[in-house]
Backbone as JSON Lines, residues from 0, in Angstrom:
{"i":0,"aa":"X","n":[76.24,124.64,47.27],"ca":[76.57,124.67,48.69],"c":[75.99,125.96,49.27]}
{"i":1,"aa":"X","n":[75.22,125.77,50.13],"ca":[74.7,127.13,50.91],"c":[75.5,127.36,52.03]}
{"i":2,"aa":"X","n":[74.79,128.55,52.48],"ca":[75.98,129.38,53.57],"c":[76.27,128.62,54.77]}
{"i":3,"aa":"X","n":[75.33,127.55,55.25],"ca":[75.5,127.1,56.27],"c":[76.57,125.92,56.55]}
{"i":4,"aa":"X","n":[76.13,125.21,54.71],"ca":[77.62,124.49,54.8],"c":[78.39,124.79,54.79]}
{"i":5,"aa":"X","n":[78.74,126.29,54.07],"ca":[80.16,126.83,53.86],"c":[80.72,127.2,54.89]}
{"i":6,"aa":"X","n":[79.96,127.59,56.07],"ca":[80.43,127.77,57.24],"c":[80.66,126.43,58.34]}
{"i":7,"aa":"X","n":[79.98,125.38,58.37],"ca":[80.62,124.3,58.8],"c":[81.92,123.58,58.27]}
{"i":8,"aa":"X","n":[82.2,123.96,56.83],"ca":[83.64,123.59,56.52],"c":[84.56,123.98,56.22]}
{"i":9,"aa":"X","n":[84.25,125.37,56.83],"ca":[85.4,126.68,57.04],"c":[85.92,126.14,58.56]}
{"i":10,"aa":"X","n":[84.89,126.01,59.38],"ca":[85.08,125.38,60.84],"c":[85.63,123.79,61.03]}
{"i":11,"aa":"X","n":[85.45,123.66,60.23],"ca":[86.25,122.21,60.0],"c":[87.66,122.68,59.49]}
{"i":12,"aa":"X","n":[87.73,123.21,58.66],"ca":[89.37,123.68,57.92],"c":[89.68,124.33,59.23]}
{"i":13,"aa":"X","n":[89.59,124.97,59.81],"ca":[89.9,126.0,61.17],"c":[90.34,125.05,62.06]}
{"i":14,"aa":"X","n":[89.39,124.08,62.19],"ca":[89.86,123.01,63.5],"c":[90.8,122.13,62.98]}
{"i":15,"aa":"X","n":[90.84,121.88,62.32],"ca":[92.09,121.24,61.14],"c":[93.53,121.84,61.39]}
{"i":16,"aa":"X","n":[93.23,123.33,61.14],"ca":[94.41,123.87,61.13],"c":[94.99,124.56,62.41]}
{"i":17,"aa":"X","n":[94.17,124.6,63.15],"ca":[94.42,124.62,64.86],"c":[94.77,123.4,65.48]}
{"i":18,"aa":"X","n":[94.49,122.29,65.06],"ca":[95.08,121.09,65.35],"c":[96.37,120.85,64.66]}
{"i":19,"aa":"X","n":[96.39,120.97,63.66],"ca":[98.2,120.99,63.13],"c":[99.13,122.33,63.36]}
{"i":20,"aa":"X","n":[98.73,123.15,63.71],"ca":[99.26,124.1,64.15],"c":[100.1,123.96,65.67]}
{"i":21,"aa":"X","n":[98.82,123.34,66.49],"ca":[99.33,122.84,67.28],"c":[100.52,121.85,67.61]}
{"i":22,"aa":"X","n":[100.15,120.3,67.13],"ca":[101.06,119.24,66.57],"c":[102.5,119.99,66.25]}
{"i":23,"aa":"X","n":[102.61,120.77,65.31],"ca":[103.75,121.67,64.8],"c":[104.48,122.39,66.08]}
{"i":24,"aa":"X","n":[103.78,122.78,66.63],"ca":[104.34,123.58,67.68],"c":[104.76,123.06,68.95]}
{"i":25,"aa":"X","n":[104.07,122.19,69.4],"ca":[104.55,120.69,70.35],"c":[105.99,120.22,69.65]}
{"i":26,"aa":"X","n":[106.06,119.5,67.96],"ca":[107.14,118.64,67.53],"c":[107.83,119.74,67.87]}
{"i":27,"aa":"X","n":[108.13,120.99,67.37],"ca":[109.17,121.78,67.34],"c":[109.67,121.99,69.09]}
{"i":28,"aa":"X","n":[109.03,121.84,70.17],"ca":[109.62,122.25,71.04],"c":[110.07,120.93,71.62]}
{"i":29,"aa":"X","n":[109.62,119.64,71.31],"ca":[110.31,118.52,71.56],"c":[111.84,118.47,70.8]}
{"i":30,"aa":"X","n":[111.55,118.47,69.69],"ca":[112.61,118.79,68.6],"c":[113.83,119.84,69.48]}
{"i":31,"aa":"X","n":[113.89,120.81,69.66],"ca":[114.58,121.73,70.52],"c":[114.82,121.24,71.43]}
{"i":32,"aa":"X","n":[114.22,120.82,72.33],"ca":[115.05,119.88,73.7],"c":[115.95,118.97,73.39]}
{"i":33,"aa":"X","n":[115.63,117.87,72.08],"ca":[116.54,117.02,71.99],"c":[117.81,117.51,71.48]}
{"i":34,"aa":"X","n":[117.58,118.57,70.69],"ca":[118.94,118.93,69.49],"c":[119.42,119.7,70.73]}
{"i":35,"aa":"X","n":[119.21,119.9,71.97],"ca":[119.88,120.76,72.61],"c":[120.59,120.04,73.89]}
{"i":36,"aa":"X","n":[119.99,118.83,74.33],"ca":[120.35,117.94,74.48],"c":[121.61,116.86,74.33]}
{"i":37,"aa":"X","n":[121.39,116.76,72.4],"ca":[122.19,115.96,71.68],"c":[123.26,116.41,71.65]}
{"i":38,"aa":"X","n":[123.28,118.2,71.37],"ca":[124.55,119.23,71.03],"c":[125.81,119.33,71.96]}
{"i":39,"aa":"X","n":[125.85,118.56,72.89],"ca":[126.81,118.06,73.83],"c":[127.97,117.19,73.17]}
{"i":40,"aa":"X","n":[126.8,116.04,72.88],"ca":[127.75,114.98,72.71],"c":[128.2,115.7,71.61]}
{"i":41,"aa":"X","n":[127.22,116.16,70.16],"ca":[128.03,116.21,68.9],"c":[129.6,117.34,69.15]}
{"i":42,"aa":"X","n":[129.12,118.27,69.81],"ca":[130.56,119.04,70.13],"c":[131.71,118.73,70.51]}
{"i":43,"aa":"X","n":[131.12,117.44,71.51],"ca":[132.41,117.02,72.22],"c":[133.2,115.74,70.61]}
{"i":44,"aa":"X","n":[132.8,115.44,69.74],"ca":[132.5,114.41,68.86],"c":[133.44,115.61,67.84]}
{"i":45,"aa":"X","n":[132.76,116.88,67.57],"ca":[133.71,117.77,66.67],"c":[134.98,118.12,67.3]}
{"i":46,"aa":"X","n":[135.2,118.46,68.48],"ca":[136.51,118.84,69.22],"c":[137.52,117.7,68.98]}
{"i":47,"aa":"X","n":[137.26,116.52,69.2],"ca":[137.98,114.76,69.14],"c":[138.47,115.35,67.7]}
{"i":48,"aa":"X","n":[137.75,115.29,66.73],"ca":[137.83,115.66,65.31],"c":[138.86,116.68,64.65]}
{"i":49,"aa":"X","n":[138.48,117.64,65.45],"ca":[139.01,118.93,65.15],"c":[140.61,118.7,65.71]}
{"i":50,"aa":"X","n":[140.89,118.08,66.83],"ca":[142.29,118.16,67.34],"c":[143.32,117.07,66.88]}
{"i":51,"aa":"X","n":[142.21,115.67,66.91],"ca":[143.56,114.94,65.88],"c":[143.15,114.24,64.48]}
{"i":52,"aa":"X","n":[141.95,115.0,64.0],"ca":[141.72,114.77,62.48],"c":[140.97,113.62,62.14]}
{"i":53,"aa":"X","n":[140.71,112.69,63.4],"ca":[140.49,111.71,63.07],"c":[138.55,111.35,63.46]}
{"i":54,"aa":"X","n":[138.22,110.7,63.06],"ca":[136.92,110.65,63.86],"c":[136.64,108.77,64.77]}
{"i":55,"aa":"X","n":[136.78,109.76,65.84],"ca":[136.29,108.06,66.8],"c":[134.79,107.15,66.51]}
{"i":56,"aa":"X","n":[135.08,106.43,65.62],"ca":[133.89,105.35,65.13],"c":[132.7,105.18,66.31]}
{"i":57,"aa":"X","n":[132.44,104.68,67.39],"ca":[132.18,104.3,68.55],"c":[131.55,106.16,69.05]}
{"i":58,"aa":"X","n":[132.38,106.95,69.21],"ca":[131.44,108.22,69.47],"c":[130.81,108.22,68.35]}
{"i":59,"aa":"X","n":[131.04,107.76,67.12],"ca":[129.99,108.72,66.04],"c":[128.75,107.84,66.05]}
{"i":60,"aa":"X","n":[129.06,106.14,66.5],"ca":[127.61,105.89,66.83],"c":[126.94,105.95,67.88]}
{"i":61,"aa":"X","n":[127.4,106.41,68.75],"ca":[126.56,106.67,69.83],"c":[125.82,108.36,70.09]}
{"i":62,"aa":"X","n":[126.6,108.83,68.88],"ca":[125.66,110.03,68.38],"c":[124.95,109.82,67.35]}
{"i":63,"aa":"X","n":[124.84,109.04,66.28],"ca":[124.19,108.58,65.65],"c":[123.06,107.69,66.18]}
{"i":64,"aa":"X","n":[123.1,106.52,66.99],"ca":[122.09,106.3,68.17],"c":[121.02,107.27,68.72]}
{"i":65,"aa":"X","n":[121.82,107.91,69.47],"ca":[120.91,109.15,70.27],"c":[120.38,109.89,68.73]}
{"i":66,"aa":"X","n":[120.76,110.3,67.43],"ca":[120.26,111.1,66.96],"c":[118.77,110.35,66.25]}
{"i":67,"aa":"X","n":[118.87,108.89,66.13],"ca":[117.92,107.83,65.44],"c":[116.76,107.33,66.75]}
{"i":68,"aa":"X","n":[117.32,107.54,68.2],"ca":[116.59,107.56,69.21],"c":[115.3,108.5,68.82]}
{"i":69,"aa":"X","n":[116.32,109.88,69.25],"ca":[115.59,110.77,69.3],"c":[114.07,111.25,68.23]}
{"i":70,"aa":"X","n":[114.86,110.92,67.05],"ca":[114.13,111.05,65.48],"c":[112.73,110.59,65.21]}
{"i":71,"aa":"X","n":[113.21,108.98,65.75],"ca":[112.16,108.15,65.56],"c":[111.23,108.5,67.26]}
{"i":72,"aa":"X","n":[111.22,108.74,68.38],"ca":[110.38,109.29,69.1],"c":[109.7,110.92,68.68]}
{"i":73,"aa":"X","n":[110.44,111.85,67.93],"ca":[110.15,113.0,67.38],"c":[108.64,112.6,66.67]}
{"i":74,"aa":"X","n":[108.98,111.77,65.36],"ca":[107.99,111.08,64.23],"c":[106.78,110.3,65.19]}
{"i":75,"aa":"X","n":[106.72,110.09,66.46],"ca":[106.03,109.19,67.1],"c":[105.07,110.12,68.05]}
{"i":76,"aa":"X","n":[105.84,111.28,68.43],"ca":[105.02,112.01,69.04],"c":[104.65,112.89,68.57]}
{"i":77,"aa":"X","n":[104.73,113.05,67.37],"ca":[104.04,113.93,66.03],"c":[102.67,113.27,65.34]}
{"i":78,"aa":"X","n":[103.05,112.06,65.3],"ca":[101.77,111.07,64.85],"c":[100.98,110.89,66.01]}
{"i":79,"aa":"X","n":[101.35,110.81,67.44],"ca":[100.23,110.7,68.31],"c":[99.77,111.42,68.9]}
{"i":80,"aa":"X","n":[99.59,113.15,68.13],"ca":[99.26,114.38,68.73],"c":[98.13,114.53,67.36]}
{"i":81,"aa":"X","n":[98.14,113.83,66.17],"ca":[97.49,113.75,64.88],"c":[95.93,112.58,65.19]}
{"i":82,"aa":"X","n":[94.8,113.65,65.38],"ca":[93.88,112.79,65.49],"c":[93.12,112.19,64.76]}
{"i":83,"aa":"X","n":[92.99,110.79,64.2],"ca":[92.29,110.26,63.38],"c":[90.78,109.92,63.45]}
{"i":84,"aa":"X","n":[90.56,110.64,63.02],"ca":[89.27,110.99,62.85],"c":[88.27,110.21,61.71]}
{"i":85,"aa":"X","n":[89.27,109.61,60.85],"ca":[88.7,108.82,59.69],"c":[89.81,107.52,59.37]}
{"i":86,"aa":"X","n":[89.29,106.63,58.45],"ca":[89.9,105.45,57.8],"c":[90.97,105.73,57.28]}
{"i":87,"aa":"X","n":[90.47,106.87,56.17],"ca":[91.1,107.1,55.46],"c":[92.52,107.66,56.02]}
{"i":88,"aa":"X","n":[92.0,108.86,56.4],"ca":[93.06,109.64,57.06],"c":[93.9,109.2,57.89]}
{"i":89,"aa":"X","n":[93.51,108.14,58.97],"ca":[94.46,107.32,59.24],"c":[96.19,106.51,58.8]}
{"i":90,"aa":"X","n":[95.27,106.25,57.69],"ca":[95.83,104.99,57.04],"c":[96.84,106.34,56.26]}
{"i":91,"aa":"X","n":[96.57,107.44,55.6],"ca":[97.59,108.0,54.99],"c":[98.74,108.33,56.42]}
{"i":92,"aa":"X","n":[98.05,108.79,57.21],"ca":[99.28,109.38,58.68],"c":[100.29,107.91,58.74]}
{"i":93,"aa":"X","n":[99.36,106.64,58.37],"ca":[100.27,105.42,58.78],"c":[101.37,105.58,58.03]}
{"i":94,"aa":"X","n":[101.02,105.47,56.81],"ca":[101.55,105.08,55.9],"c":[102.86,106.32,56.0]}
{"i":95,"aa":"X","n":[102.55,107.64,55.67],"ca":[103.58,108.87,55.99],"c":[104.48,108.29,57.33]}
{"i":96,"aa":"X","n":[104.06,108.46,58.17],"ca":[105.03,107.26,59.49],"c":[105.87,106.68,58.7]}
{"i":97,"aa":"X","n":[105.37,105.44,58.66],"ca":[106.37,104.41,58.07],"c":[107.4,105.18,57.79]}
{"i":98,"aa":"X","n":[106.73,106.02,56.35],"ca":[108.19,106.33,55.64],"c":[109.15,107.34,56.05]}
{"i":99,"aa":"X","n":[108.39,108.36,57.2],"ca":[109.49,108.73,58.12],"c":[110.4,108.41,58.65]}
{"i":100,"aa":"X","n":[109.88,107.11,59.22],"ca":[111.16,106.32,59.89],"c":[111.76,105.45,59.21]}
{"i":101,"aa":"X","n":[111.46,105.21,57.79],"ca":[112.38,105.02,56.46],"c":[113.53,105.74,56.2]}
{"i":102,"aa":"X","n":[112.98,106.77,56.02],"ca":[113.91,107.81,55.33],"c":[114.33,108.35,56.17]}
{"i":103,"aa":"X","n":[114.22,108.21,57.88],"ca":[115.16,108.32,59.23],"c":[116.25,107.24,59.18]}
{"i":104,"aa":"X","n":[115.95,106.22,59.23],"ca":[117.29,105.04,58.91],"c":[117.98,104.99,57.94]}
{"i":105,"aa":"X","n":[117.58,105.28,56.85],"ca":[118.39,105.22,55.6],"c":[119.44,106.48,56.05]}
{"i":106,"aa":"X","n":[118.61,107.7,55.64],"ca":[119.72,108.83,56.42],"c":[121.09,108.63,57.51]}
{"i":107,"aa":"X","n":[120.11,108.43,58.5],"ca":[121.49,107.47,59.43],"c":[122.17,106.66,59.05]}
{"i":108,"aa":"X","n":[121.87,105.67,57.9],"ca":[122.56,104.29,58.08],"c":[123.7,104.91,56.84]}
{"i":109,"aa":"X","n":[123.62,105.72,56.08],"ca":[124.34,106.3,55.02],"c":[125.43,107.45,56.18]}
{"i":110,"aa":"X","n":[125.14,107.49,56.86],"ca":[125.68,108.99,57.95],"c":[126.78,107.78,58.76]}
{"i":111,"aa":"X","n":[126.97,107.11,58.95],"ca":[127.37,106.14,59.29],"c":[128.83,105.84,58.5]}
{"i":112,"aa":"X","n":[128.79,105.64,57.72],"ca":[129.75,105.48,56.85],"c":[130.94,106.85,57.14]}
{"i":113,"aa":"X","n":[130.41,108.07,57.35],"ca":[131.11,109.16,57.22],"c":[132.36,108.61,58.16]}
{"i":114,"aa":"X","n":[132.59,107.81,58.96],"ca":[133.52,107.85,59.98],"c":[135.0,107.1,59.15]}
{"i":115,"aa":"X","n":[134.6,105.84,58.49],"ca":[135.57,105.45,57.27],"c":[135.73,106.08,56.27]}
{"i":116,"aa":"X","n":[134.89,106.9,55.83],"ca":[135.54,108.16,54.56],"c":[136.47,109.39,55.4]}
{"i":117,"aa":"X","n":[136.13,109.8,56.6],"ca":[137.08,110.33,56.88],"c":[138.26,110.63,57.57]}
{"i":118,"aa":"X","n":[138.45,108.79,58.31],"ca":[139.43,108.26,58.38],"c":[140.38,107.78,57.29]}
{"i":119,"aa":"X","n":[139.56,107.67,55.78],"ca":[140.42,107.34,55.47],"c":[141.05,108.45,54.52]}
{"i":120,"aa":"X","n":[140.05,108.91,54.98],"ca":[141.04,110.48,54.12],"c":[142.13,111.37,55.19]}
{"i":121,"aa":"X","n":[142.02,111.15,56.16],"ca":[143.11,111.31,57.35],"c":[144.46,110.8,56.81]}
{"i":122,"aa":"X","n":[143.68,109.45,56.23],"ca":[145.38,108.61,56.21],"c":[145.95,109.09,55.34]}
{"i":123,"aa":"X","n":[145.16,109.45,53.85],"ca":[145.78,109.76,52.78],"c":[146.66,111.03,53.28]}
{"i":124,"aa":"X","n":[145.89,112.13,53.57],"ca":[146.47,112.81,53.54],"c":[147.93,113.53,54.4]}
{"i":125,"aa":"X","n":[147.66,112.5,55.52],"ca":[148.74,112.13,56.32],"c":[149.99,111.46,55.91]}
{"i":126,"aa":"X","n":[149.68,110.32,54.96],"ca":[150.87,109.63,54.26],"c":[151.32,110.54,53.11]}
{"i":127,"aa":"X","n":[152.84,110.74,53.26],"ca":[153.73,111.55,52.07],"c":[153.45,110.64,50.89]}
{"i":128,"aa":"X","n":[152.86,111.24,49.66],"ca":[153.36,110.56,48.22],"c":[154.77,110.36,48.38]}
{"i":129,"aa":"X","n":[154.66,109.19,47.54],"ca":[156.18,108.64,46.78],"c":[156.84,109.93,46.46]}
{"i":130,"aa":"X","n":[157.9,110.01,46.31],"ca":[158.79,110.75,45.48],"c":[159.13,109.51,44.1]}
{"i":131,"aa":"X","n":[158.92,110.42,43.54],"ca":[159.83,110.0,42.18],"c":[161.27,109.93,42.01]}
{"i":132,"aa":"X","n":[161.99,109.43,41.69],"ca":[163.54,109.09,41.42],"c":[163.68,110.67,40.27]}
{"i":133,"aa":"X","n":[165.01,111.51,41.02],"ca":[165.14,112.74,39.64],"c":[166.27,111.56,38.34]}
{"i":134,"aa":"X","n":[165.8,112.36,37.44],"ca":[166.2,111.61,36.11],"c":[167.79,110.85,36.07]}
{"i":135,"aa":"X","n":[168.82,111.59,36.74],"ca":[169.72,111.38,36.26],"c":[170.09,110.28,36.88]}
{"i":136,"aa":"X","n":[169.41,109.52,38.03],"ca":[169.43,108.48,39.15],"c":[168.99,107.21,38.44]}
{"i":137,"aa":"X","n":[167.79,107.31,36.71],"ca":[167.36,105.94,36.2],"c":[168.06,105.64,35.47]}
């Protein structure tokens, strides 16, 4: 490799990394609007929580909603700030996608559940154990 190539694919790595640099710095300030955004509802969602222990099903999906809204537009405007420039490269950004918004639903759809585990640990711990009978009573 002579100097001239080495310097066209130093300038290629450069524009590469000025382009994801960028991308990065766009998601993150989208990213920040929404979580700042979202941090409403979730507060008002911890306070409900915090005062009678319980968690309201119905708020937790409609923060769960907005948080799978938001997620999957995050992953969307991250991929369409990513310029494809090749087949190849394409097809890997596709494919990475996908499984973003894979492993965005699964996350959620498991986050979901939290509202019956800790309702029902409300109850437990709300309901008195049995007492036992003292001995001299059997």
């Amino acid at each position: 490799m002579d100097n001239g190539e080495r310097e066209r694919t130093n300038e290629r790595f450069e524009k590469v990394a000025g382009e994801t640099s960028e991308t990065v710095t766009h998601a993150a300030s989208v990213l920040e609007e929404e979580l700042a955004a979202g941090l409403a509802g979730a507060r008002r969602l911890e306070e409900k929580l915090s005062a009678d222990r319980r968690v309201d099903p119905e708020a937790f999906d409609e923060l769960v909603a907005r948080v799978r809204t938001d997620g999957h537009a995050l992953i969307d405007t991250v991929v369409a700030q990513l310029k494809m420039s090749d087949d190849q490269r394409g097809e890997v950004v596709r494919r990475y996608t996908s499984d973003a918004h894979d492993a965005l639903d699964t996350v959620l759809n498991l986050a979901r559940l939290a509202p019956d585990v800790a309702n029902g640990l409300a109850d437990r711990l709300a309901t008195p154990a049995p007492r036992s009978r003292p001995r001299s009573e059997k």
